[in-house]
Short mmCIF file of C-alpha atoms and ligand atoms in Angstrom, two decimals:
data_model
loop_
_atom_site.label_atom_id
_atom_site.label_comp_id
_atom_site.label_asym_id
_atom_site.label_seq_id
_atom_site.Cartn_x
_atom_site.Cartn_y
_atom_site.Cartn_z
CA UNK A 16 -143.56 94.18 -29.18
CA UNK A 17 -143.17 96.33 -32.51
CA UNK A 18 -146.50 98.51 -32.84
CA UNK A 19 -148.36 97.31 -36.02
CA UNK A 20 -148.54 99.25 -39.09
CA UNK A 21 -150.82 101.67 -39.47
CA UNK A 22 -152.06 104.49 -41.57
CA UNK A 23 -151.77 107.96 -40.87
CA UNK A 24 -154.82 108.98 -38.64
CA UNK A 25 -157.80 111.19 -40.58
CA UNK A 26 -155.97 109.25 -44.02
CA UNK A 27 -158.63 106.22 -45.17
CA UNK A 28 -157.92 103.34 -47.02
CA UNK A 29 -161.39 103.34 -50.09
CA UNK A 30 -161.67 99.75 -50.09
CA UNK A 31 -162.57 97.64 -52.90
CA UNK A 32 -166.43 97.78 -51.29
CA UNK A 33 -166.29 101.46 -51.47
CA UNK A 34 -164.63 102.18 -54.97
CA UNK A 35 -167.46 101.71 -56.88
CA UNK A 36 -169.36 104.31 -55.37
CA UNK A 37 -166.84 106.22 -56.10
CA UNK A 38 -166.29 105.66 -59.24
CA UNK A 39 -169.91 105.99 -59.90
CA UNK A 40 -169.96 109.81 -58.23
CA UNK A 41 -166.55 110.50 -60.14
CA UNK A 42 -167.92 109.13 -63.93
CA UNK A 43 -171.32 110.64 -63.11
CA UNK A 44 -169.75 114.31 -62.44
CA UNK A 45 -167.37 114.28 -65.95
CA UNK A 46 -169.72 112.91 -67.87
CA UNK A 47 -171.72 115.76 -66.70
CA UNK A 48 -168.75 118.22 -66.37
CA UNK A 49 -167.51 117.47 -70.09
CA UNK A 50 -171.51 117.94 -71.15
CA UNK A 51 -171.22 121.74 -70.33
CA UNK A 52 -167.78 121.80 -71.66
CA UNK A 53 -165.21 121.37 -69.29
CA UNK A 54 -162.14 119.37 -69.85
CA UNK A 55 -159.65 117.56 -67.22
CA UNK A 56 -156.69 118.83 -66.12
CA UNK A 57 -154.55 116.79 -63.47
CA UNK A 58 -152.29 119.00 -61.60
CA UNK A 59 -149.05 118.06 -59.20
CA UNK A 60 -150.02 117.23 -55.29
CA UNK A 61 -146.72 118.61 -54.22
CA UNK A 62 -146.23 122.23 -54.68
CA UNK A 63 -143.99 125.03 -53.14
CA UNK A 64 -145.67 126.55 -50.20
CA UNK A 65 -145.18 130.11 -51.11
CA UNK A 66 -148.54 129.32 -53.72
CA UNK A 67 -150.56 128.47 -50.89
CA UNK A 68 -149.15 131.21 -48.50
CA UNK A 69 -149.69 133.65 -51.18
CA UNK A 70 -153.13 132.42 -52.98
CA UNK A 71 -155.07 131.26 -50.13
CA UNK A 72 -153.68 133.80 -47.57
CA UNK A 73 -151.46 134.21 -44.53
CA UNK A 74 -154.34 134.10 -41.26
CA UNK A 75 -156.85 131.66 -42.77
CA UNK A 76 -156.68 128.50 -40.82
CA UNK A 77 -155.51 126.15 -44.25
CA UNK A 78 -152.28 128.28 -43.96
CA UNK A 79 -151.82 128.88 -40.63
CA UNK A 80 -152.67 125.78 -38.84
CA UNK A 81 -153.54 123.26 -41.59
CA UNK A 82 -150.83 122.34 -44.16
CA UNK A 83 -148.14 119.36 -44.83
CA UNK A 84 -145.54 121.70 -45.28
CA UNK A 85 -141.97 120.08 -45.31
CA UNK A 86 -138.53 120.53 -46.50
CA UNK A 87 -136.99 118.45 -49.38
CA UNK A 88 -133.87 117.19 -49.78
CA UNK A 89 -132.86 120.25 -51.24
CA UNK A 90 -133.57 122.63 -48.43
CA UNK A 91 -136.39 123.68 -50.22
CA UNK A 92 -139.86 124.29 -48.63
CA UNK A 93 -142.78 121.94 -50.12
CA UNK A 94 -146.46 121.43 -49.14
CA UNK A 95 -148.95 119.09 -50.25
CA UNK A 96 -151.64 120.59 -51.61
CA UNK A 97 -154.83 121.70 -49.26
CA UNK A 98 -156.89 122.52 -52.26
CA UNK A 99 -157.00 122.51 -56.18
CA UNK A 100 -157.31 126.10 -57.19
CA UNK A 101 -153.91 127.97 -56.24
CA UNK A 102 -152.09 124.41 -58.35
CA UNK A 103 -154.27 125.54 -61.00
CA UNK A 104 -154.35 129.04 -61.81
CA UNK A 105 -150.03 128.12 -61.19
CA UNK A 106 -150.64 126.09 -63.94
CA UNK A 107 -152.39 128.87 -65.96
CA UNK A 108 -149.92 131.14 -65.45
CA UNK A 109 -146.66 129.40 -66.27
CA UNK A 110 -148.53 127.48 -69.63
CA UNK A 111 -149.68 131.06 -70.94
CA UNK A 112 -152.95 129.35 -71.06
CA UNK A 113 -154.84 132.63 -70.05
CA UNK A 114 -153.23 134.82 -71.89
CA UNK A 115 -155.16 137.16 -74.21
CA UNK A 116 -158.26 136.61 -72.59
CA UNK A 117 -158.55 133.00 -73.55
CA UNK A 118 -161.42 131.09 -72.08
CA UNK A 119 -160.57 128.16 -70.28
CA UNK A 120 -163.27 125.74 -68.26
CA UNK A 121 -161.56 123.17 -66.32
CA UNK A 122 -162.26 120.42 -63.88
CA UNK A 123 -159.52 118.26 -61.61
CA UNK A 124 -159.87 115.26 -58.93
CA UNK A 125 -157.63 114.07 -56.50
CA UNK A 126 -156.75 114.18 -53.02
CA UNK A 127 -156.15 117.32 -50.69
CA UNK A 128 -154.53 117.26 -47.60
CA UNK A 129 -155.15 119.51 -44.65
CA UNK A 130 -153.93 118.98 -40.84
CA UNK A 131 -157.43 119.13 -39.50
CA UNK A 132 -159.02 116.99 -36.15
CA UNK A 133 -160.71 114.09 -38.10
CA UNK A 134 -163.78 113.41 -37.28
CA UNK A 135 -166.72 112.04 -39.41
CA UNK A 136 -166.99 113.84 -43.10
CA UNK A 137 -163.49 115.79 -41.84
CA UNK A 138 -160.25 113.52 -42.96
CA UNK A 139 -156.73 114.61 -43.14
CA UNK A 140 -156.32 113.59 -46.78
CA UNK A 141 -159.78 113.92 -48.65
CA UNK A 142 -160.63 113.97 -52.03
CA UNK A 143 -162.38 116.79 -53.64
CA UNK A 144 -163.51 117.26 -57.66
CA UNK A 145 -162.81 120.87 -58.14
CA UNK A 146 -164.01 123.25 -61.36
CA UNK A 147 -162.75 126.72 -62.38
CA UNK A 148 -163.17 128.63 -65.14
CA UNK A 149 -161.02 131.72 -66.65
CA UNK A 150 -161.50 135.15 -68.39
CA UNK A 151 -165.33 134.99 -68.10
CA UNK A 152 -166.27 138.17 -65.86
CA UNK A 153 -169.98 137.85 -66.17
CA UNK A 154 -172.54 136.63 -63.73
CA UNK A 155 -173.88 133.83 -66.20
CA UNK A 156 -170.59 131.65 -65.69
CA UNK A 157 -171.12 132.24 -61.98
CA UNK A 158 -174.85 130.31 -62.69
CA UNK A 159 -173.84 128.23 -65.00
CA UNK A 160 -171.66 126.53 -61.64
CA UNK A 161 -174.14 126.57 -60.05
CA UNK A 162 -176.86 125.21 -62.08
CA UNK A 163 -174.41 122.16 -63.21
CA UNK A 164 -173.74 121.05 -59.62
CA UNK A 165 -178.01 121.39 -59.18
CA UNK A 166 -178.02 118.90 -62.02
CA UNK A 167 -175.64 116.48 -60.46
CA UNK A 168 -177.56 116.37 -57.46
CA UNK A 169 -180.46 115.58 -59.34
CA UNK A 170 -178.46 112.67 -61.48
CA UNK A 171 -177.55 110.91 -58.34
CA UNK A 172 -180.70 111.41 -56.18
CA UNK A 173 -179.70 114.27 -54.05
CA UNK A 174 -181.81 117.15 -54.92
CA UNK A 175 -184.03 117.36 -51.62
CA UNK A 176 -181.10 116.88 -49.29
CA UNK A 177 -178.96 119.93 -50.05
CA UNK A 178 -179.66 123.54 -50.20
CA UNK A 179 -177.74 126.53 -51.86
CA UNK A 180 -176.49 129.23 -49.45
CA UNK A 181 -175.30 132.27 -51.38
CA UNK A 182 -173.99 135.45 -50.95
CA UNK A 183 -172.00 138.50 -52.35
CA UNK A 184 -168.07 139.76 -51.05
CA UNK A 185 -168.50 142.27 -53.31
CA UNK A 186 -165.28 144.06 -54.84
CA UNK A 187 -162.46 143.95 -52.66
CA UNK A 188 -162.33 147.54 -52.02
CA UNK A 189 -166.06 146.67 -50.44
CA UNK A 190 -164.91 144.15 -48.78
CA UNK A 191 -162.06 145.85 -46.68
CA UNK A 192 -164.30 148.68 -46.00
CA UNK A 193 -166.60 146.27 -44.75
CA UNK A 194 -163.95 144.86 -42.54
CA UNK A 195 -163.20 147.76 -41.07
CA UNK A 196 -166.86 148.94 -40.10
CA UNK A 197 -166.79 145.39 -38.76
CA UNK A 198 -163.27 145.31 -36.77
CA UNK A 199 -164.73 148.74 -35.24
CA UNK A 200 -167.99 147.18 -34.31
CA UNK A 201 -166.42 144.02 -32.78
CA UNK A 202 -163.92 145.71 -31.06
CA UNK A 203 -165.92 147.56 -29.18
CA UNK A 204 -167.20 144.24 -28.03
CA UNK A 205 -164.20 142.84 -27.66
CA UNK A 206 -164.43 141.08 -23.96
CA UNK A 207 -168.36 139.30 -25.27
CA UNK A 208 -166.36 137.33 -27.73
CA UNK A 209 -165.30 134.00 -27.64
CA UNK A 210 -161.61 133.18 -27.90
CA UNK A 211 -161.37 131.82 -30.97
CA UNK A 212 -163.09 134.96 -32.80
CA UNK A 213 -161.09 137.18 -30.66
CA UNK A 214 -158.21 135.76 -32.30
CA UNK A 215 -159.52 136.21 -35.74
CA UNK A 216 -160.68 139.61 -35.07
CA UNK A 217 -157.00 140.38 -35.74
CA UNK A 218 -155.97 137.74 -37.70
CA UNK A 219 -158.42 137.06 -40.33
CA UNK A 220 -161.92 139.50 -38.91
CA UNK A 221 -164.81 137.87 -41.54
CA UNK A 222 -163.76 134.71 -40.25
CA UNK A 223 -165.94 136.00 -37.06
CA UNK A 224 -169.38 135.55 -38.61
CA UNK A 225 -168.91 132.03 -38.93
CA UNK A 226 -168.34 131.58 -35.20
CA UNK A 227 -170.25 128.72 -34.29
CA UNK A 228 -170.49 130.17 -30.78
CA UNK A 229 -173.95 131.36 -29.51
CA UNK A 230 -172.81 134.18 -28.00
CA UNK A 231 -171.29 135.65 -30.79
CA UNK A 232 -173.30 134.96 -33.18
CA UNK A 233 -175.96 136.74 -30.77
CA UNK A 234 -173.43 139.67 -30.90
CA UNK A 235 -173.20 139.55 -34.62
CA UNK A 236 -177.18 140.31 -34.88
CA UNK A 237 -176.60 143.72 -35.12
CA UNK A 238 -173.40 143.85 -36.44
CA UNK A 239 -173.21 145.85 -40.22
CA UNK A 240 -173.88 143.25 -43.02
CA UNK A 241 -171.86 142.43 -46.00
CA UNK A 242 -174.71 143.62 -48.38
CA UNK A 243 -174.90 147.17 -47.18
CA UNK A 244 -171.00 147.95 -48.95
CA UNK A 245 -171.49 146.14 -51.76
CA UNK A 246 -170.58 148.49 -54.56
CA UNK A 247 -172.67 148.83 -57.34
CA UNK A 248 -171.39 146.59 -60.18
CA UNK A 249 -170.86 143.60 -57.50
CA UNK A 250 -174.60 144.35 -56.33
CA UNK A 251 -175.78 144.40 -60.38
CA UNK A 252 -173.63 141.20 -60.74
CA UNK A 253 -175.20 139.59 -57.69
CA UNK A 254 -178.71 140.36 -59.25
CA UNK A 255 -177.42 138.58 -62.46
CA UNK A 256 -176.73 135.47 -60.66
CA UNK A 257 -179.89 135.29 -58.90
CA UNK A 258 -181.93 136.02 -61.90
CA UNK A 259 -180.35 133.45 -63.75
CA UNK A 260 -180.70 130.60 -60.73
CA UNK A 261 -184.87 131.88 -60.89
CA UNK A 262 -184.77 131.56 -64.43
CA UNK A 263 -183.96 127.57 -63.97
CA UNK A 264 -185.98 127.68 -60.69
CA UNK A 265 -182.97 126.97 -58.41
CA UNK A 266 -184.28 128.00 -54.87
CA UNK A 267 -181.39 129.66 -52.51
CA UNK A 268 -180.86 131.35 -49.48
CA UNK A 269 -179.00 134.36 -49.26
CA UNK A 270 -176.75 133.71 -46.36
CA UNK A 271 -174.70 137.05 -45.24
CA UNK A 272 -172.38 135.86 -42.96
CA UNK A 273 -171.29 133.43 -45.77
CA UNK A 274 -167.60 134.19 -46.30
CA UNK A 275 -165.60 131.41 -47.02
CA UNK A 276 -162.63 130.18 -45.63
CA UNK A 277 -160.30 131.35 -48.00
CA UNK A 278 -158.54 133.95 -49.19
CA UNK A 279 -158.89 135.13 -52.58
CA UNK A 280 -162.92 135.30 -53.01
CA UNK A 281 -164.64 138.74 -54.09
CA UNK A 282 -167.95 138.64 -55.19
CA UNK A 283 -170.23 135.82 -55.78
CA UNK A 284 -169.74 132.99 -53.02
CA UNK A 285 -171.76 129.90 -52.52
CA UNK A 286 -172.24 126.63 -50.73
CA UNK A 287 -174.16 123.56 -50.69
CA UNK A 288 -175.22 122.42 -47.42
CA UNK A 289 -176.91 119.45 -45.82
CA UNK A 290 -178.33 118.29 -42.63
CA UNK A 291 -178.07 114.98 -42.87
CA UNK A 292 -174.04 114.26 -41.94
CA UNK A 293 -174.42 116.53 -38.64
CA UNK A 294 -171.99 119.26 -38.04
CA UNK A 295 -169.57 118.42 -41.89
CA UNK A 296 -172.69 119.30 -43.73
CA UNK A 297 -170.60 121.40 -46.53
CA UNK A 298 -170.27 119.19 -49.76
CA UNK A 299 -169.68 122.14 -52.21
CA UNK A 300 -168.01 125.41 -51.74
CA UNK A 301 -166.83 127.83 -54.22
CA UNK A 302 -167.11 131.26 -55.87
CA UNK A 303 -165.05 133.78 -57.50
CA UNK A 304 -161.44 135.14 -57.21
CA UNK A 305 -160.82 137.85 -60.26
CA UNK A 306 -157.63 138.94 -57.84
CA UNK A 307 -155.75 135.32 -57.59
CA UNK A 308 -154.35 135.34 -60.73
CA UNK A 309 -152.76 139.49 -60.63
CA UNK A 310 -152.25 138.50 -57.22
CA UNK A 311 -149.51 135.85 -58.58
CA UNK A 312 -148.41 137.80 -61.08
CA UNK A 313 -150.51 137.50 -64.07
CA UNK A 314 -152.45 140.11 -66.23
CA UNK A 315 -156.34 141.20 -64.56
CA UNK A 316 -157.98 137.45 -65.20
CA UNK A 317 -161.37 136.68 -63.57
CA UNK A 318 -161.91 133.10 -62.20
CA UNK A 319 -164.62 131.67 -60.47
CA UNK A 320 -164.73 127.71 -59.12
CA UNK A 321 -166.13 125.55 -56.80
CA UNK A 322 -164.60 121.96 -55.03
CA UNK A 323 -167.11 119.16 -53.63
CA UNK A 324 -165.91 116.90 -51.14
CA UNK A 325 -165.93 113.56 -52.77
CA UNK A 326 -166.33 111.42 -49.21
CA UNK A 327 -169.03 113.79 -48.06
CA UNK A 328 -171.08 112.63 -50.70
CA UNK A 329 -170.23 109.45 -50.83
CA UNK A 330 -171.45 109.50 -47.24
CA UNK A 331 -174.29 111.46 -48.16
CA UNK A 332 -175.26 109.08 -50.97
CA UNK A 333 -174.63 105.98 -48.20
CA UNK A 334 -176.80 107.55 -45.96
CA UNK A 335 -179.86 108.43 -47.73
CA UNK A 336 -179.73 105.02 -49.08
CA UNK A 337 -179.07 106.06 -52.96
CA UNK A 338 -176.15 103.76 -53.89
CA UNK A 339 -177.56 101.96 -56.91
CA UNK A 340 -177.80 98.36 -56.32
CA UNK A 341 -176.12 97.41 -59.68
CA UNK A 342 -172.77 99.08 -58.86
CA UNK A 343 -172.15 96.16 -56.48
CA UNK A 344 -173.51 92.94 -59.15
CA UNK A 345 -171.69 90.44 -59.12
CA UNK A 346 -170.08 87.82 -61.65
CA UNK A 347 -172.02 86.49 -64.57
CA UNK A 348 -170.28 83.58 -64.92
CA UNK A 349 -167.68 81.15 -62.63
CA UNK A 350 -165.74 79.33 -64.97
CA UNK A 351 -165.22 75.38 -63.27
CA UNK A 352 -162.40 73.22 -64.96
CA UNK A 353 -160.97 69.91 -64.11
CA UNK A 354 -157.89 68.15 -65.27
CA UNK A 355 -154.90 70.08 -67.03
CA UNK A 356 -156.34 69.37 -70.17
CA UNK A 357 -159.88 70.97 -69.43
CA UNK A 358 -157.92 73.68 -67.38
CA UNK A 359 -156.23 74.97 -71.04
CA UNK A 360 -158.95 74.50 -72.92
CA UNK A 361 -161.16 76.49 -70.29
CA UNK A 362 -159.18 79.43 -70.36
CA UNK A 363 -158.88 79.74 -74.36
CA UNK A 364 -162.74 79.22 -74.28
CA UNK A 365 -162.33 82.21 -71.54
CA UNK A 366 -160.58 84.34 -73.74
CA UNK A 367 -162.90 83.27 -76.98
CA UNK A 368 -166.36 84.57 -74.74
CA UNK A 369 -164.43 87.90 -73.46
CA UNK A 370 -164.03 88.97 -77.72
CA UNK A 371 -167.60 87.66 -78.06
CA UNK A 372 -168.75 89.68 -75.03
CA UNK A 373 -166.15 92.56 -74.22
CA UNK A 374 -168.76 93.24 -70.96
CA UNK A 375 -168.99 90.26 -69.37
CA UNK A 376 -167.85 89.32 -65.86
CA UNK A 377 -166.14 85.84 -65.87
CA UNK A 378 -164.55 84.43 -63.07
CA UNK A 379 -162.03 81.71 -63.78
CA UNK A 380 -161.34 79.24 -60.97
CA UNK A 381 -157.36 79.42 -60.58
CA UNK A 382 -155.54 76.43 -58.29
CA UNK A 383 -157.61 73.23 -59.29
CA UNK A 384 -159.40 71.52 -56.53
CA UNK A 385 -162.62 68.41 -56.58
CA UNK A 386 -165.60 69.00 -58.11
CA UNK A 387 -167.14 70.05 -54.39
CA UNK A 388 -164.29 73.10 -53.66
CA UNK A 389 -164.59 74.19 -57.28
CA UNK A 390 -168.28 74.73 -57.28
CA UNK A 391 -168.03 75.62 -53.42
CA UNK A 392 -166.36 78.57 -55.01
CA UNK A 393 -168.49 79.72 -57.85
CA UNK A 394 -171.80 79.74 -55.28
CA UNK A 395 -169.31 82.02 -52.84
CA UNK A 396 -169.04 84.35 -55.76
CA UNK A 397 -172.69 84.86 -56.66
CA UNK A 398 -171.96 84.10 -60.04
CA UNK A 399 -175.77 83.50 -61.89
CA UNK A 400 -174.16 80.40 -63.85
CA UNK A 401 -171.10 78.19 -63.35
CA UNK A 402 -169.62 76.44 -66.38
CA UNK A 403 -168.35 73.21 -66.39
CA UNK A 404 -165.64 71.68 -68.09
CA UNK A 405 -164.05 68.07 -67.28
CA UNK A 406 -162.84 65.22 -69.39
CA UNK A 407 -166.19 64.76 -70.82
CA UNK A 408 -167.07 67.59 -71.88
CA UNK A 409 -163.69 68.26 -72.97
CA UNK A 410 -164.42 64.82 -75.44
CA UNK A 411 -167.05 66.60 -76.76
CA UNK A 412 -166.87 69.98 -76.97
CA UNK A 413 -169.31 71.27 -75.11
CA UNK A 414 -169.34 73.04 -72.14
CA UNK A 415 -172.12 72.54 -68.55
CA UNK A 416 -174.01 75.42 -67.91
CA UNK A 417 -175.38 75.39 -64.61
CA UNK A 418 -177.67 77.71 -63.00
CA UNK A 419 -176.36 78.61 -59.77
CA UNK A 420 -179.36 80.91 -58.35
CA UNK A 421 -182.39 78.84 -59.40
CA UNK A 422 -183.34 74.88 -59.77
CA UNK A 423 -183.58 75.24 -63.51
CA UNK A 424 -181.56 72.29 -65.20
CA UNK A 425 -177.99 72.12 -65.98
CA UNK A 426 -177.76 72.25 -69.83
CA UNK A 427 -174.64 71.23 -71.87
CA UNK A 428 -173.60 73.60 -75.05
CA UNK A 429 -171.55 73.39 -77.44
CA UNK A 430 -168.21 75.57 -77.57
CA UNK A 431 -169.28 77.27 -81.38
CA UNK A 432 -172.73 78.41 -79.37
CA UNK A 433 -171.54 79.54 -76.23
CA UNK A 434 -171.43 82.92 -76.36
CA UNK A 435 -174.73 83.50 -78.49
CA UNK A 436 -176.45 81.35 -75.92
CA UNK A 437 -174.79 83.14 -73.07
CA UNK A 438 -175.85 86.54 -74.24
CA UNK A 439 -179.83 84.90 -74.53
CA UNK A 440 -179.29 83.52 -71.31
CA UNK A 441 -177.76 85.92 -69.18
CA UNK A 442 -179.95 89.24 -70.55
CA UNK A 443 -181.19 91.87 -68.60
CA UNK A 444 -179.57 92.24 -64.92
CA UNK A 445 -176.35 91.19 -66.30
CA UNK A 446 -172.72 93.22 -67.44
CA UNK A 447 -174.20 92.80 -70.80
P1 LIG B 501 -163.25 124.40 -49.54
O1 LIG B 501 -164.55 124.92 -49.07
O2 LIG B 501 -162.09 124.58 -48.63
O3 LIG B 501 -162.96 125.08 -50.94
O4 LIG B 501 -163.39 122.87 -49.87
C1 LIG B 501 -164.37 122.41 -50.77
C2 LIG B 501 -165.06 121.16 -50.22
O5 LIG B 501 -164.09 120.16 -49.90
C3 LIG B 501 -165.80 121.37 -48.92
O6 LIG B 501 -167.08 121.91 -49.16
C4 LIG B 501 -165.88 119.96 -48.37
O7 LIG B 501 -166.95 119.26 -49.00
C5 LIG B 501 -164.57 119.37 -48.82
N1 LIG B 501 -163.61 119.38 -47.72
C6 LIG B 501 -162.85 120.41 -47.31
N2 LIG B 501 -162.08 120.03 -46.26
C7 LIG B 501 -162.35 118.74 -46.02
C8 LIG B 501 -161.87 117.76 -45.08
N3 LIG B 501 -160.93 118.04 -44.19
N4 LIG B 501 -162.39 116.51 -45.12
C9 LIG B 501 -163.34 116.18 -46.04
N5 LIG B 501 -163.82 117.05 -46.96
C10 LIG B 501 -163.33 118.31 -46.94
C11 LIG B 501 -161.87 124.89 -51.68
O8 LIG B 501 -161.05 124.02 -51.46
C12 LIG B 501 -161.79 125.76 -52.90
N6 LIG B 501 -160.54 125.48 -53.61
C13 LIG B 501 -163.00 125.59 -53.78
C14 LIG B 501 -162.94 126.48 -54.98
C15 LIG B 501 -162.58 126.15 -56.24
N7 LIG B 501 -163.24 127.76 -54.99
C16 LIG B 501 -163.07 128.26 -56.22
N8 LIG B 501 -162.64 127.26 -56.97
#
């Protein structure tokens, strides 16, 4: 027997029960987004894999162990993307959109695609609404990230079920300095450390403190910290950011050992957290990368960003119970005809109420079928009111209006009054 068809495992179908949830996190975050002055940009999911090799770096587990990378028909080496920021400064770069200092604030959604073991809030192809923002050095950019993704939590109901964990790379002179002092410190303990972090002691060394192992993270207790080789403008610039979250009373916690699993960060680094999906309790990450664009070729152009992952709060929002009822309401109206002739003139009425009433949901029976089947069918659909249109009403020109979810009585209408007695009638609780 031929195995069934079936998707790609850690790749979901959203179906049609879950899309409005989405759409309501999606329209709720650019609304939002284009509030503080950010505009779209939609970038290709195929890209060469030399960006990603290059931007988020050789030794971090997205390049090593995690990408779709493929050759085309051409011989040529492709990858779909794992993340939204290397597509994007590529974008900068080859419009000249950066150029001259020019400010750019941009946000993107779409799916990302990384070969990891799927597991709950982990997929192979997720979805992720990522921001960045160009040629604005400053620590009040860095905050103003920050404090738009507090307000989104707030907007959908999240604000007591995340917390902020930030931290400083510092410059990334600092930061190799401080990878040295802690390569010499780990080595030294080389045989206490689990395999895993041995490996990434050569490999990719902060990617140690965020071992999830007890033992090493015992180790790590006395290992040097991040903050003590900060250099002096990241530690000033660090300040800035926090004074700026206290000015709008965002509470954080410095985390240390906070370092990100890419690449290209220096500097300010941050993530949202919460304990409420068990161990894929990230739903924001980001910070700042002044070296990604030099680092592809560009002039000096500071960028700082930050991606949420779209199912994880969609997950989140399930969870906690915060999906608003409405998003699911259903039709206003289930539109009953019977008889060819009532059929056409039900669906020019149709039309005639949907200029009247651009919002309103109207379900029009399609295939025929007895008076019983038909309103069999508008019930099924939860519809508040069926309409009714046979020979008789036809004669007449009026129209039944039955309520479907009370015993109120059925009252006929006539065509010319529908839709101003429609819009009376249906009111408050409806797509009106
Ligand atoms: P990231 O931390 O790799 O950062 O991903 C951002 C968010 O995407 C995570 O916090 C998580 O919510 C979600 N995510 C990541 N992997 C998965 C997965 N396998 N399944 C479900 N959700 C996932 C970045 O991608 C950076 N480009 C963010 C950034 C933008 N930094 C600066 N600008």
């Amino acid at each position: 027997m031929s195995k069934s068809l079936q998707a790609i495992r850690g790749m979901n179908d959203i179906l049609p029960e879950q899309t409005p949830v989405w759409r309501y996190l999606e329209n709720t975050l650019a609304a939002l987004l284009e509030g503080y002055g950010y505009r779209e940009i939609r970038l290709p999911i195929l890209e060469f894999t030399e960006l990603f090799a290059r931007g988020i770096g050789e030794g971090t587990d997205v390049v090593d162990k995690e990408m779709y990378t493929f050759l085309d028909r051409n011989e040529e080496s492709l990858t779909l993307r794992p993340e939204g920021t290397a597509g994007c400064v590529r974008a900068m770069l080859e419009h000249g959109l950066t150029g001259g200092g020019q400010v750019q604030k941009l946000w993107y959604a779409g799916p990302m695609f990384r070969y990891e073991k799927p597991q709950k809030g982990r997929y192979r192809q997720f979805h992720q609404i990522g921001v960045e923002a160009f040629n604005q050095p400053g620590p009040d950019i860095d905050a103003e990230l920050i404090v738009l993704t507090w307000r989104l939590w707030q907007r959908l109901g999240l604000a007591d079920a995340v917390t902020l964990q930030l931290n400083s790379l510092g410059s990334s002179e600092a930061r190799a300095a401080y990878r040295d002092a802690l390569v010499t410190y780990l080595q030294a303990r080389f045989e206490q450390l689990d395999e895993d972090s041995q490996r990434r002691l050569t490999t990719n060394p902060l990617r140690v403190l965020d071992s999830k192992v007890a033992t090493t993270q015992a180790l790590l207790a006395d290992a040097p910290t991040l903050h003590d080789y900060l250099d002096d403008e990241s530690r000033a610039h660090f300040e800035g950011v926090k004074a700026r979250l206290d000015a709008v009373g965002i509470r954080y916690e410095i985390n240390n050992k906070l370092v990100r699993g890419l690449d290209y960060y220096n500097r300010t680094v941050f993530e949202w957290v919460t304990d409420k999906l068990g161990s894929q309790g990230t739903v924001c990450g980001g910070g700042r990368y002044d070296g990604l664009v030099t680092q592809f070729g560009g002039k000096p152009t500071p960028g700082v960003g930050f991606a949420m992952g779209v199912e994880r709060l969609v997950l989140l929002l399930e969870t906690l119970d915060l999906v608003p009822a409405s998003l699911n309401a259903p039709a206003d109206l289930y539109l009953c005809a019977f008889g060819e002739p009532a059929e056409l003139a039900a669906l020019a009425l149709a039309e005639r109420l949907r200029d009247a009433l651009p919002t309103l949901r109207l379900l029009v029976n399609a295939g025929g079928g007895s008076f019983k089947s038909q309103f069999k069918k508008a019930d099924k659909s939860g519809a508040r009111f069926a309409l009714i249109l046979g020979e008789d009403e036809l004669a007449s020109r009026v129209v039944g209006c039955k309520p479907l979810r009370d015993d109120s009585e059925q009252q006929n209408i006539a065509w010319d009054a529908l839709s101003e007695h429609l819009a009376a009638r249906l009111g408050a609780g409806s797509s009106l």
